[in-house]
Amino acid sequence: MKKTLPFALMDPPFESARSTTALRLVDLALARGHHVNVFAYEGAVALAFAGQQAHPNAVHGRGLEEEDHPLPREWVAALHELAGERGAELAWVNCGLCVDERGVQQSIAGPRRGSPADLARMIDESDNTLVIPTGD
Amino acid sequence: MARKQLHVIDGAYRATLEEQDDTVVWLCHALRGAGAELDLLLEGNAVVYGVQGQEVRPLAFGRRRQKHAPDLAGDLAGLLAKRVAGYYVEEDAAERGIAPSELLESLVPVSRAKLATLFAGYDQVHRW
């Protein structure tokens, strides 16, 4: 039976393992056809920021293409594509005030701007919510 | 004359999947390349960076697959090959069940009781 699974994310990209863990869980849920709601709060709104740029890495001895530096915006895009392929829905909502504070208004296609009211709706429509907060 | 630095890494695996490395080990590579005189101390969870034979697969989300996964022990070995001394807190390794034989041979154990003595040999100690 398909379920709708809400995730509340809080960490910015490139700061902790929590972001990648969250996205891996979303990936698994979508791959199994479940619908996923994501509320990106605080630094997590930057996960889908379109301005993220890859770079070469001299320490690794690799150029731009070979380094293939991870960009969370590409992962978020891939998750949206995966949802489409599996007949699932991925609703990704960025907290608008958090976006403005950080100046990351330019998002990739897929995520939309929202507010805590969206999180309230996600909570009401689900049995439970997985909160992945910023830790110490 | 360059100041002798000791960089101390405590928190490990913080964003290694997204960065494809540990950012402080990376910074030490870059500083060394810029001529800095530095050594490295692994404490807490970071002692695990020295374990040989670690293997992690590159990340994949949907059809997006990364080419590389972090090679933490390899990056560390590469740094130590640049005339950088590497130390680890032996009690932290023992608490985690890591035997000295599992660690990179060039890593030197230091007990907590001797840390102050180690620190005294440097102009600056940077704890990350």
PDB file of C-alpha atoms in Angstrom:
ATOM      1  CA  MET A   1       0.000   0.000   0.000  1.00  0.00           C
ATOM      2  CA  LYS A   2       1.374   3.387  -0.945  1.00  0.00           C
ATOM      3  CA  LYS A   3       1.859   5.844   1.867  1.00  0.00           C
ATOM      4  CA  THR A   4       2.649   9.515   2.045  1.00  0.00           C
ATOM      5  CA  LEU A   5       5.791  10.092   4.046  1.00  0.00           C
ATOM      6  CA  PRO A   6       6.627  13.577   5.320  1.00  0.00           C
ATOM      7  CA  PHE A   7      10.217  14.600   6.004  1.00  0.00           C
ATOM      8  CA  ALA A   8      11.254  17.773   7.796  1.00  0.00           C
ATOM      9  CA  LEU A   9      14.874  18.666   6.985  1.00  0.00           C
ATOM     10  CA  MET A  10      16.972  21.317   8.641  1.00  0.00           C
ATOM     11  CA  ASP A  11      20.636  20.965   7.662  1.00  0.00           C
ATOM     12  CA  PRO A  12      22.310  22.925   4.876  1.00  0.00           C
ATOM     13  CA  PRO A  13      24.227  21.133   2.143  1.00  0.00           C
ATOM     14  CA  PHE A  14      27.916  20.317   2.603  1.00  0.00           C
ATOM     15  CA  GLU A  15      27.796  20.477   6.403  1.00  0.00           C
ATOM     16  CA  SER A  16      26.799  17.095   7.777  1.00  0.00           C
ATOM     17  CA  ALA A  17      25.916  13.536   6.866  1.00  0.00           C
ATOM     18  CA  ARG A  18      22.319  14.168   7.867  1.00  0.00           C
ATOM     19  CA  SER A  19      21.448  15.722   4.504  1.00  0.00           C
ATOM     20  CA  THR A  20      22.672  12.788   2.465  1.00  0.00           C
ATOM     21  CA  THR A  21      21.050  10.336   4.874  1.00  0.00           C
ATOM     22  CA  ALA A  22      17.739  12.144   4.477  1.00  0.00           C
ATOM     23  CA  LEU A  23      17.977  12.131   0.706  1.00  0.00           C
ATOM     24  CA  ARG A  24      18.855   8.438   0.690  1.00  0.00           C
ATOM     25  CA  LEU A  25      15.714   7.704   2.701  1.00  0.00           C
ATOM     26  CA  VAL A  26      13.659   9.797   0.282  1.00  0.00           C
ATOM     27  CA  ASP A  27      15.253   7.902  -2.603  1.00  0.00           C
ATOM     28  CA  LEU A  28      14.276   4.559  -1.069  1.00  0.00           C
ATOM     29  CA  ALA A  29      10.722   5.682  -0.381  1.00  0.00           C
ATOM     30  CA  LEU A  30      10.209   6.965  -3.922  1.00  0.00           C
ATOM     31  CA  ALA A  31      11.809   3.872  -5.438  1.00  0.00           C
ATOM     32  CA  ARG A  32       9.140   1.846  -3.646  1.00  0.00           C
ATOM     33  CA  GLY A  33       6.410   4.081  -5.012  1.00  0.00           C
ATOM     34  CA  HIS A  34       5.556   5.974  -1.851  1.00  0.00           C
ATOM     35  CA  HIS A  35       4.628   9.628  -2.003  1.00  0.00           C
ATOM     36  CA  VAL A  36       7.018  11.935  -0.185  1.00  0.00           C
ATOM     37  CA  ASN A  37       6.501  15.398   1.227  1.00  0.00           C
ATOM     38  CA  VAL A  38       9.607  17.345   2.157  1.00  0.00           C
ATOM     39  CA  PHE A  39       9.558  20.516   4.199  1.00  0.00           C
ATOM     40  CA  ALA A  40      12.979  22.151   3.933  1.00  0.00           C
ATOM     41  CA  TYR A  41      13.548  24.441   6.883  1.00  0.00           C
ATOM     42  CA  GLU A  42      16.454  26.711   7.817  1.00  0.00           C
ATOM     43  CA  GLY A  43      19.657  25.712   5.984  1.00  0.00           C
ATOM     44  CA  ALA A  44      17.966  22.846   4.154  1.00  0.00           C
ATOM     45  CA  VAL A  45      16.401  25.358   1.760  1.00  0.00           C
ATOM     46  CA  ALA A  46      19.829  25.583   0.119  1.00  0.00           C
ATOM     47  CA  LEU A  47      19.740  21.920  -0.901  1.00  0.00           C
ATOM     48  CA  ALA A  48      17.828  22.866  -4.049  1.00  0.00           C
ATOM     49  CA  PHE A  49      19.602  26.167  -4.683  1.00  0.00           C
ATOM     50  CA  ALA A  50      20.210  26.446  -8.413  1.00  0.00           C
ATOM     51  CA  GLY A  51      23.423  28.424  -7.942  1.00  0.00           C
ATOM     52  CA  GLN A  52      25.451  25.460  -6.653  1.00  0.00           C
ATOM     53  CA  GLN A  53      28.491  24.963  -8.872  1.00  0.00           C
ATOM     54  CA  ALA A  54      30.876  22.046  -9.210  1.00  0.00           C
ATOM     55  CA  HIS A  55      34.616  22.653  -9.181  1.00  0.00           C
ATOM     56  CA  PRO A  56      37.829  20.841 -10.056  1.00  0.00           C
ATOM     57  CA  ASN A  57      39.851  19.495  -7.162  1.00  0.00           C
ATOM     58  CA  ALA A  58      43.619  19.874  -7.274  1.00  0.00           C
ATOM     59  CA  VAL A  59      44.083  17.907  -4.054  1.00  0.00           C
ATOM     60  CA  HIS A  60      42.356  14.932  -5.656  1.00  0.00           C
ATOM     61  CA  GLY A  61      44.243  15.561  -8.880  1.00  0.00           C
ATOM     62  CA  ARG A  62      41.021  15.676 -10.858  1.00  0.00           C
ATOM     63  CA  GLY A  63      39.621  18.228 -13.266  1.00  0.00           C
ATOM     64  CA  LEU A  64      36.090  19.545 -13.300  1.00  0.00           C
ATOM     65  CA  GLU A  65      34.503  16.682 -15.206  1.00  0.00           C
ATOM     66  CA  GLU A  66      36.432  13.863 -13.594  1.00  0.00           C
ATOM     67  CA  GLU A  67      35.934  15.214 -10.084  1.00  0.00           C
ATOM     68  CA  ASP A  68      32.160  15.113 -10.614  1.00  0.00           C
ATOM     69  CA  HIS A  69      31.713  17.104  -7.455  1.00  0.00           C
ATOM     70  CA  PRO A  70      28.436  16.292  -5.736  1.00  0.00           C
ATOM     71  CA  LEU A  71      25.736  18.922  -5.974  1.00  0.00           C
ATOM     72  CA  PRO A  72      22.661  18.384  -3.823  1.00  0.00           C
ATOM     73  CA  ARG A  73      20.565  20.363  -6.316  1.00  0.00           C
ATOM     74  CA  GLU A  74      21.245  17.600  -8.851  1.00  0.00           C
ATOM     75  CA  TRP A  75      20.253  14.956  -6.311  1.00  0.00           C
ATOM     76  CA  VAL A  76      17.011  16.767  -5.571  1.00  0.00           C
ATOM     77  CA  ALA A  77      16.342  16.971  -9.310  1.00  0.00           C
ATOM     78  CA  ALA A  78      17.089  13.249  -9.651  1.00  0.00           C
ATOM     79  CA  LEU A  79      14.632  12.496  -6.871  1.00  0.00           C
ATOM     80  CA  HIS A  80      11.919  14.409  -8.704  1.00  0.00           C
ATOM     81  CA  GLU A  81      12.689  12.412 -11.851  1.00  0.00           C
ATOM     82  CA  LEU A  82      12.603   9.184  -9.865  1.00  0.00           C
ATOM     83  CA  ALA A  83       9.199  10.087  -8.478  1.00  0.00           C
ATOM     84  CA  GLY A  84       7.873  10.558 -12.000  1.00  0.00           C
ATOM     85  CA  GLU A  85       9.304   7.234 -13.128  1.00  0.00           C
ATOM     86  CA  ARG A  86       7.757   5.360 -10.203  1.00  0.00           C
ATOM     87  CA  GLY A  87       4.364   7.011 -10.307  1.00  0.00           C
ATOM     88  CA  ALA A  88       5.020   8.630  -6.950  1.00  0.00           C
ATOM     89  CA  GLU A  89       4.756  12.243  -5.939  1.00  0.00           C
ATOM     90  CA  LEU A  90       7.515  14.318  -4.411  1.00  0.00           C
ATOM     91  CA  ALA A  91       6.273  17.576  -2.980  1.00  0.00           C
ATOM     92  CA  TRP A  92       9.300  19.631  -1.899  1.00  0.00           C
ATOM     93  CA  VAL A  93       8.493  22.852  -0.080  1.00  0.00           C
ATOM     94  CA  ASN A  94      11.128  25.376   0.921  1.00  0.00           C
ATOM     95  CA  CYS A  95      10.357  27.632   3.873  1.00  0.00           C
ATOM     96  CA  GLY A  96      10.073  31.019   2.192  1.00  0.00           C
ATOM     97  CA  LEU A  97      11.362  33.093   5.089  1.00  0.00           C
ATOM     98  CA  CYS A  98      14.392  30.806   5.388  1.00  0.00           C
ATOM     99  CA  VAL A  99      14.991  31.241   1.657  1.00  0.00           C
ATOM    100  CA  ASP A 100      14.904  35.023   1.961  1.00  0.00           C
ATOM    101  CA  GLU A 101      17.230  35.084   4.955  1.00  0.00           C
ATOM    102  CA  ARG A 102      19.833  33.156   3.006  1.00  0.00           C
ATOM    103  CA  GLY A 103      19.312  34.742  -0.398  1.00  0.00           C
ATOM    104  CA  VAL A 104      18.772  31.392  -2.096  1.00  0.00           C
ATOM    105  CA  GLN A 105      15.590  32.291  -3.959  1.00  0.00           C
ATOM    106  CA  GLN A 106      16.836  30.712  -7.185  1.00  0.00           C
ATOM    107  CA  SER A 107      15.658  27.106  -6.931  1.00  0.00           C
ATOM    108  CA  ILE A 108      15.824  24.306  -9.445  1.00  0.00           C
ATOM    109  CA  ALA A 109      12.548  23.194 -11.021  1.00  0.00           C
ATOM    110  CA  GLY A 110      10.456  21.032  -8.737  1.00  0.00           C
ATOM    111  CA  PRO A 111      10.664  22.513  -5.267  1.00  0.00           C
ATOM    112  CA  ARG A 112       8.342  25.393  -4.476  1.00  0.00           C
ATOM    113  CA  ARG A 113       8.268  28.191  -1.969  1.00  0.00           C
ATOM    114  CA  GLY A 114       5.987  27.709   1.007  1.00  0.00           C
ATOM    115  CA  SER A 115       5.582  28.293   4.716  1.00  0.00           C
ATOM    116  CA  PRO A 116       5.145  26.409   7.994  1.00  0.00           C
ATOM    117  CA  ALA A 117       1.484  26.134   7.032  1.00  0.00           C
ATOM    118  CA  ASP A 118       2.612  23.578   4.465  1.00  0.00           C
ATOM    119  CA  LEU A 119       4.338  21.578   7.167  1.00  0.00           C
ATOM    120  CA  ALA A 120       1.172  21.749   9.255  1.00  0.00           C
ATOM    121  CA  ARG A 121      -0.799  20.312   6.320  1.00  0.00           C
ATOM    122  CA  MET A 122       1.803  17.595   5.739  1.00  0.00           C
ATOM    123  CA  ILE A 123       1.597  16.587   9.394  1.00  0.00           C
ATOM    124  CA  ASP A 124      -2.200  16.504   9.353  1.00  0.00           C
ATOM    125  CA  GLU A 125      -2.228  14.302   6.263  1.00  0.00           C
ATOM    126  CA  SER A 126       0.174  11.680   7.604  1.00  0.00           C
ATOM    127  CA  ASP A 127       0.529   9.127  10.377  1.00  0.00           C
ATOM    128  CA  ASN A 128       3.935  10.412  11.386  1.00  0.00           C
ATOM    129  CA  THR A 129       6.734  12.734  10.318  1.00  0.00           C
ATOM    130  CA  LEU A 130      10.448  12.026  10.142  1.00  0.00           C
ATOM    131  CA  VAL A 131      12.267  15.068  11.503  1.00  0.00           C
ATOM    132  CA  ILE A 132      15.975  15.232  10.714  1.00  0.00           C
ATOM    133  CA  PRO A 133      17.124  18.257  12.681  1.00  0.00           C
ATOM    134  CA  THR A 134      20.411  20.051  12.928  1.00  0.00           C
ATOM    135  CA  GLY A 135      22.468  18.466  15.688  1.00  0.00           C
ATOM    136  CA  ASP A 136      25.295  19.695  17.816  1.00  0.00           C
TER     137      ASP A 136
ATOM    138  CA  MET B   1      59.918  31.224   9.216  1.00  0.00           C
ATOM    139  CA  ALA B   2      56.673  29.275   8.941  1.00  0.00           C
ATOM    140  CA  ARG B   3      54.858  28.605  12.177  1.00  0.00           C
ATOM    141  CA  LYS B   4      54.613  24.949  13.034  1.00  0.00           C
ATOM    142  CA  GLN B   5      50.962  23.936  13.151  1.00  0.00           C
ATOM    143  CA  LEU B   6      49.156  20.954  14.611  1.00  0.00           C
ATOM    144  CA  HIS B   7      45.691  20.376  13.213  1.00  0.00           C
ATOM    145  CA  VAL B   8      43.388  18.298  15.386  1.00  0.00           C
ATOM    146  CA  ILE B   9      40.386  16.542  13.857  1.00  0.00           C
ATOM    147  CA  ASP B  10      37.717  15.304  16.205  1.00  0.00           C
ATOM    148  CA  GLY B  11      34.404  15.196  14.371  1.00  0.00           C
ATOM    149  CA  ALA B  12      34.487  12.648  11.570  1.00  0.00           C
ATOM    150  CA  TYR B  13      32.302  11.792   8.601  1.00  0.00           C
ATOM    151  CA  ARG B  14      30.620  15.186   8.854  1.00  0.00           C
ATOM    152  CA  ALA B  15      29.988  15.784   5.151  1.00  0.00           C
ATOM    153  CA  THR B  16      32.396  13.366   3.569  1.00  0.00           C
ATOM    154  CA  LEU B  17      29.877  11.970   1.103  1.00  0.00           C
ATOM    155  CA  GLU B  18      28.995  15.380  -0.269  1.00  0.00           C
ATOM    156  CA  GLU B  19      32.575  16.607  -0.359  1.00  0.00           C
ATOM    157  CA  GLN B  20      34.139  13.293  -1.419  1.00  0.00           C
ATOM    158  CA  ASP B  21      36.724  13.834   1.304  1.00  0.00           C
ATOM    159  CA  ASP B  22      37.126  15.188   4.820  1.00  0.00           C
ATOM    160  CA  THR B  23      37.318  18.945   4.476  1.00  0.00           C
ATOM    161  CA  VAL B  24      39.971  19.384   7.156  1.00  0.00           C
ATOM    162  CA  VAL B  25      42.224  16.699   5.677  1.00  0.00           C
ATOM    163  CA  TRP B  26      41.649  18.433   2.348  1.00  0.00           C
ATOM    164  CA  LEU B  27      42.567  21.777   3.902  1.00  0.00           C
ATOM    165  CA  CYS B  28      45.747  20.279   5.317  1.00  0.00           C
ATOM    166  CA  HIS B  29      46.676  19.067   1.826  1.00  0.00           C
ATOM    167  CA  ALA B  30      46.075  22.569   0.479  1.00  0.00           C
ATOM    168  CA  LEU B  31      47.982  24.263   3.323  1.00  0.00           C
ATOM    169  CA  ARG B  32      50.899  21.888   2.864  1.00  0.00           C
ATOM    170  CA  GLY B  33      50.870  22.637  -0.831  1.00  0.00           C
ATOM    171  CA  ALA B  34      51.061  26.316   0.057  1.00  0.00           C
ATOM    172  CA  GLY B  35      54.206  25.689   2.098  1.00  0.00           C
ATOM    173  CA  ALA B  36      52.750  25.304   5.584  1.00  0.00           C
ATOM    174  CA  GLU B  37      54.601  23.227   8.171  1.00  0.00           C
ATOM    175  CA  LEU B  38      51.936  21.114   9.784  1.00  0.00           C
ATOM    176  CA  ASP B  39      51.119  17.824  11.427  1.00  0.00           C
ATOM    177  CA  LEU B  40      47.805  16.132  12.123  1.00  0.00           C
ATOM    178  CA  LEU B  41      46.228  14.568  15.187  1.00  0.00           C
ATOM    179  CA  LEU B  42      43.171  12.331  14.947  1.00  0.00           C
ATOM    180  CA  GLU B  43      41.042  12.067  18.063  1.00  0.00           C
ATOM    181  CA  GLY B  44      37.570  10.840  18.867  1.00  0.00           C
ATOM    182  CA  ASN B  45      35.707   9.390  15.911  1.00  0.00           C
ATOM    183  CA  ALA B  46      38.317  10.736  13.529  1.00  0.00           C
ATOM    184  CA  VAL B  47      40.700   7.923  14.478  1.00  0.00           C
ATOM    185  CA  VAL B  48      38.577   5.785  12.166  1.00  0.00           C
ATOM    186  CA  TYR B  49      39.973   7.738   9.216  1.00  0.00           C
ATOM    187  CA  GLY B  50      43.195   5.830   9.661  1.00  0.00           C
ATOM    188  CA  VAL B  51      41.649   2.374   9.282  1.00  0.00           C
ATOM    189  CA  GLN B  52      42.908   0.643   6.168  1.00  0.00           C
ATOM    190  CA  GLY B  53      40.613  -1.209   3.827  1.00  0.00           C
ATOM    191  CA  GLN B  54      37.576   1.043   4.179  1.00  0.00           C
ATOM    192  CA  GLU B  55      35.265   0.893   1.226  1.00  0.00           C
ATOM    193  CA  VAL B  56      32.213   2.934   0.414  1.00  0.00           C
ATOM    194  CA  ARG B  57      30.257   3.038  -2.806  1.00  0.00           C
ATOM    195  CA  PRO B  58      29.574   6.291  -4.632  1.00  0.00           C
ATOM    196  CA  LEU B  59      26.237   7.882  -3.859  1.00  0.00           C
ATOM    197  CA  ALA B  60      23.266   7.429  -6.160  1.00  0.00           C
ATOM    198  CA  PHE B  61      19.920   9.188  -6.178  1.00  0.00           C
ATOM    199  CA  GLY B  62      17.544   7.996  -8.860  1.00  0.00           C
ATOM    200  CA  ARG B  63      19.562   7.938 -12.078  1.00  0.00           C
ATOM    201  CA  ARG B  64      22.174  10.386 -10.783  1.00  0.00           C
ATOM    202  CA  ARG B  65      25.278   8.455  -9.825  1.00  0.00           C
ATOM    203  CA  GLN B  66      28.468   9.995  -8.522  1.00  0.00           C
ATOM    204  CA  LYS B  67      31.758   8.864 -10.005  1.00  0.00           C
ATOM    205  CA  HIS B  68      33.657   8.815  -6.755  1.00  0.00           C
ATOM    206  CA  ALA B  69      33.253   7.919  -3.138  1.00  0.00           C
ATOM    207  CA  PRO B  70      35.477   9.384  -0.437  1.00  0.00           C
ATOM    208  CA  ASP B  71      38.767   7.581   0.137  1.00  0.00           C
ATOM    209  CA  LEU B  72      39.471   8.815   3.640  1.00  0.00           C
ATOM    210  CA  ALA B  73      42.366   6.534   4.518  1.00  0.00           C
ATOM    211  CA  GLY B  74      43.857   7.104   1.075  1.00  0.00           C
ATOM    212  CA  ASP B  75      43.641  10.873   1.431  1.00  0.00           C
ATOM    213  CA  LEU B  76      45.216  10.600   4.863  1.00  0.00           C
ATOM    214  CA  ALA B  77      48.036   8.391   3.587  1.00  0.00           C
ATOM    215  CA  GLY B  78      48.641  10.884   0.801  1.00  0.00           C
ATOM    216  CA  LEU B  79      48.953  13.699   3.313  1.00  0.00           C
ATOM    217  CA  LEU B  80      51.384  11.753   5.492  1.00  0.00           C
ATOM    218  CA  ALA B  81      53.501  11.102   2.417  1.00  0.00           C
ATOM    219  CA  LYS B  82      54.058  14.857   2.162  1.00  0.00           C
ATOM    220  CA  ARG B  83      56.299  14.925   5.241  1.00  0.00           C
ATOM    221  CA  VAL B  84      53.371  15.477   7.546  1.00  0.00           C
ATOM    222  CA  ALA B  85      53.383  13.557  10.825  1.00  0.00           C
ATOM    223  CA  GLY B  86      50.112  11.865  11.713  1.00  0.00           C
ATOM    224  CA  TYR B  87      49.128  11.025  15.289  1.00  0.00           C
ATOM    225  CA  TYR B  88      46.104   9.388  16.813  1.00  0.00           C
ATOM    226  CA  VAL B  89      44.852   9.177  20.381  1.00  0.00           C
ATOM    227  CA  GLU B  90      45.447   5.560  21.253  1.00  0.00           C
ATOM    228  CA  GLU B  91      42.692   5.407  23.899  1.00  0.00           C
ATOM    229  CA  ASP B  92      40.153   6.669  21.347  1.00  0.00           C
ATOM    230  CA  ALA B  93      41.143   3.888  18.953  1.00  0.00           C
ATOM    231  CA  ALA B  94      41.026   1.259  21.704  1.00  0.00           C
ATOM    232  CA  GLU B  95      37.579   2.408  22.858  1.00  0.00           C
ATOM    233  CA  ARG B  96      36.316   1.846  19.323  1.00  0.00           C
ATOM    234  CA  GLY B  97      37.859  -1.592  19.053  1.00  0.00           C
ATOM    235  CA  ILE B  98      40.447  -0.497  16.515  1.00  0.00           C
ATOM    236  CA  ALA B  99      43.714  -2.367  16.820  1.00  0.00           C
ATOM    237  CA  PRO B 100      46.943  -0.556  15.900  1.00  0.00           C
ATOM    238  CA  SER B 101      47.505  -3.140  13.164  1.00  0.00           C
ATOM    239  CA  GLU B 102      44.358  -1.924  11.394  1.00  0.00           C
ATOM    240  CA  LEU B 103      45.646   1.617  11.092  1.00  0.00           C
ATOM    241  CA  LEU B 104      47.958   3.162   8.538  1.00  0.00           C
ATOM    242  CA  GLU B 105      51.490   2.181   9.518  1.00  0.00           C
ATOM    243  CA  SER B 106      52.712   5.761   9.429  1.00  0.00           C
ATOM    244  CA  LEU B 107      50.251   6.892  12.102  1.00  0.00           C
ATOM    245  CA  VAL B 108      51.830   7.329  15.523  1.00  0.00           C
ATOM    246  CA  PRO B 109      49.888   6.555  18.711  1.00  0.00           C
ATOM    247  CA  VAL B 110      49.863   9.118  21.472  1.00  0.00           C
ATOM    248  CA  SER B 111      48.177   8.711  24.828  1.00  0.00           C
ATOM    249  CA  ARG B 112      45.848  11.346  26.225  1.00  0.00           C
ATOM    250  CA  ALA B 113      48.303  11.919  29.037  1.00  0.00           C
ATOM    251  CA  LYS B 114      50.946  12.948  26.490  1.00  0.00           C
ATOM    252  CA  LEU B 115      48.782  15.339  24.468  1.00  0.00           C
ATOM    253  CA  ALA B 116      49.967  18.417  26.330  1.00  0.00           C
ATOM    254  CA  THR B 117      53.551  17.444  25.607  1.00  0.00           C
ATOM    255  CA  LEU B 118      52.688  16.975  21.942  1.00  0.00           C
ATOM    256  CA  PHE B 119      50.940  20.359  21.789  1.00  0.00           C
ATOM    257  CA  ALA B 120      53.942  22.063  23.351  1.00  0.00           C
ATOM    258  CA  GLY B 121      55.975  21.267  20.277  1.00  0.00           C
ATOM    259  CA  TYR B 122      53.897  23.523  18.045  1.00  0.00           C
ATOM    260  CA  ASP B 123      53.489  27.246  17.590  1.00  0.00           C
ATOM    261  CA  GLN B 124      49.776  26.887  16.984  1.00  0.00           C
ATOM    262  CA  VAL B 125      47.257  24.098  17.611  1.00  0.00           C
ATOM    263  CA  HIS B 126      44.106  24.237  15.521  1.00  0.00           C
ATOM    264  CA  ARG B 127      41.275  22.082  16.762  1.00  0.00           C
ATOM    265  CA  TRP B 128      38.562  21.489  14.181  1.00  0.00           C
TER     266      TRP B 128
END
